[in-house]
Coordinates of C-alpha atoms in Angstrom, one line a residue:
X1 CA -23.7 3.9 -13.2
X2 CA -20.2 2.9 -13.0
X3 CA -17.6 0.1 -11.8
X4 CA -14.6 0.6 -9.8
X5 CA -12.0 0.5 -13.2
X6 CA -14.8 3.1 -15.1
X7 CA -15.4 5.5 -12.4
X8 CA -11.3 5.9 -12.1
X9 CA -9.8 5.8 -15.8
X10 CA -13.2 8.4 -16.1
X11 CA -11.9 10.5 -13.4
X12 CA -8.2 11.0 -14.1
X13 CA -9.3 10.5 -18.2
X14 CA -10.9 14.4 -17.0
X15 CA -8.3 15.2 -15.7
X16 CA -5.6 14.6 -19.1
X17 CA -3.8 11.7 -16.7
X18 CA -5.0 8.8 -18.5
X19 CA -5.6 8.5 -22.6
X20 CA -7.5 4.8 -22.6
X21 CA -10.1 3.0 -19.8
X22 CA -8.0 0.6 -17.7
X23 CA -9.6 -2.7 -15.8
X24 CA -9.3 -2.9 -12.2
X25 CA -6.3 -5.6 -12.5
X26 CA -4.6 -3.0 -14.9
X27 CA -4.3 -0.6 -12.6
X28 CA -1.4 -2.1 -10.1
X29 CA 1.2 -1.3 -13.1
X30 CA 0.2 2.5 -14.2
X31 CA 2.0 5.5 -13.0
X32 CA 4.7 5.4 -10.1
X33 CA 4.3 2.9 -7.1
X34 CA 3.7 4.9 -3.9
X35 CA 4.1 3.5 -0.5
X36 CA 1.1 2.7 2.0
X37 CA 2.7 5.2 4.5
X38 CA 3.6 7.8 1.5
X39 CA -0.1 7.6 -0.2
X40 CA -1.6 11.0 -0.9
X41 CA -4.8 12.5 -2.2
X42 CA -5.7 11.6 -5.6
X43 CA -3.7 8.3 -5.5
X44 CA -5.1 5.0 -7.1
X45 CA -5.9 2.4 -4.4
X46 CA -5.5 -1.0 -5.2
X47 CA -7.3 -4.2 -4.3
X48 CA -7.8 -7.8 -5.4
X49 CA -10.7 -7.0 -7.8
X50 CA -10.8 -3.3 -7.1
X51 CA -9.7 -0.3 -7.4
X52 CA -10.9 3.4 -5.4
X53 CA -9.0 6.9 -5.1
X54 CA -7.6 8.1 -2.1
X55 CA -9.4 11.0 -0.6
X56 CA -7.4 11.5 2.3
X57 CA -8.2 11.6 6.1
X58 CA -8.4 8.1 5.8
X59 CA -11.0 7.7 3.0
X60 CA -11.5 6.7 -0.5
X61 CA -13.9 7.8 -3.2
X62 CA -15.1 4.7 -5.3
X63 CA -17.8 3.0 -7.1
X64 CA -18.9 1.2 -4.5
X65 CA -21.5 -1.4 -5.7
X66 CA -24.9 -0.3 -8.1
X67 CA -27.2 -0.5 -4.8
X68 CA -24.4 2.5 -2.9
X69 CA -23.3 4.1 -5.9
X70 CA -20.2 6.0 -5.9
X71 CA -19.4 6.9 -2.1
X72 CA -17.0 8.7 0.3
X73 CA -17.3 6.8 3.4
X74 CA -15.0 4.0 3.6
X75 CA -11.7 3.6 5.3
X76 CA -9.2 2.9 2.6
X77 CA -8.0 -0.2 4.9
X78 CA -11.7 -1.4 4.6
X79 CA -10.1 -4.4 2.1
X80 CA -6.1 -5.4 1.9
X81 CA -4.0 -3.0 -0.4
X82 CA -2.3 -4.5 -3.4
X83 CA -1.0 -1.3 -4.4
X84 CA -0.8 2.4 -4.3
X85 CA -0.4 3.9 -7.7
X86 CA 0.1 7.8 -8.3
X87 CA -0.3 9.3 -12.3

């Protein structure tokens, strides 16, 4: 399993966007701050004490909690937004 900061520095560590593993209150300073109304697929979401990718249509992909795993299904207004990051 992961949390919320591992599941994304893993993803966009793939991906050659990130070179170390971030916590979740790193991520509100990495990359280039993106607008709530400009936020695309692929961008970090930030919360208070979490952090998920946008997926688009609405969603995010995050590590959810251990019982849910890493999921697809909530709205990324499900918690307020701190930030919008994009690497």
């Amino acid at each position: 399993g992961a949390d919320c900061s591992g599941f994304v520095s893993t993803i966009f560590q793939h991906f050659g966007k990130l070179n170390d593993r971030y916590l979740s209150a790193d991520f509100p300073s990495v990359g280039k701050a993106v607008s709530i109304d400009n936020m695309q697929p692929g961008d970090i979401i930030c919360y208070s004490g979490h952090v998920a990718i946008y997926a688009g249509g609405g969603k995010i992909v995050e590590a959810q909690s251990t019982k849910a795993g890493i999921t697809c299904n909530r709205s990324v207004y499900s918690k307020p937004i701190l930030a919008v990051r994009r690497l």
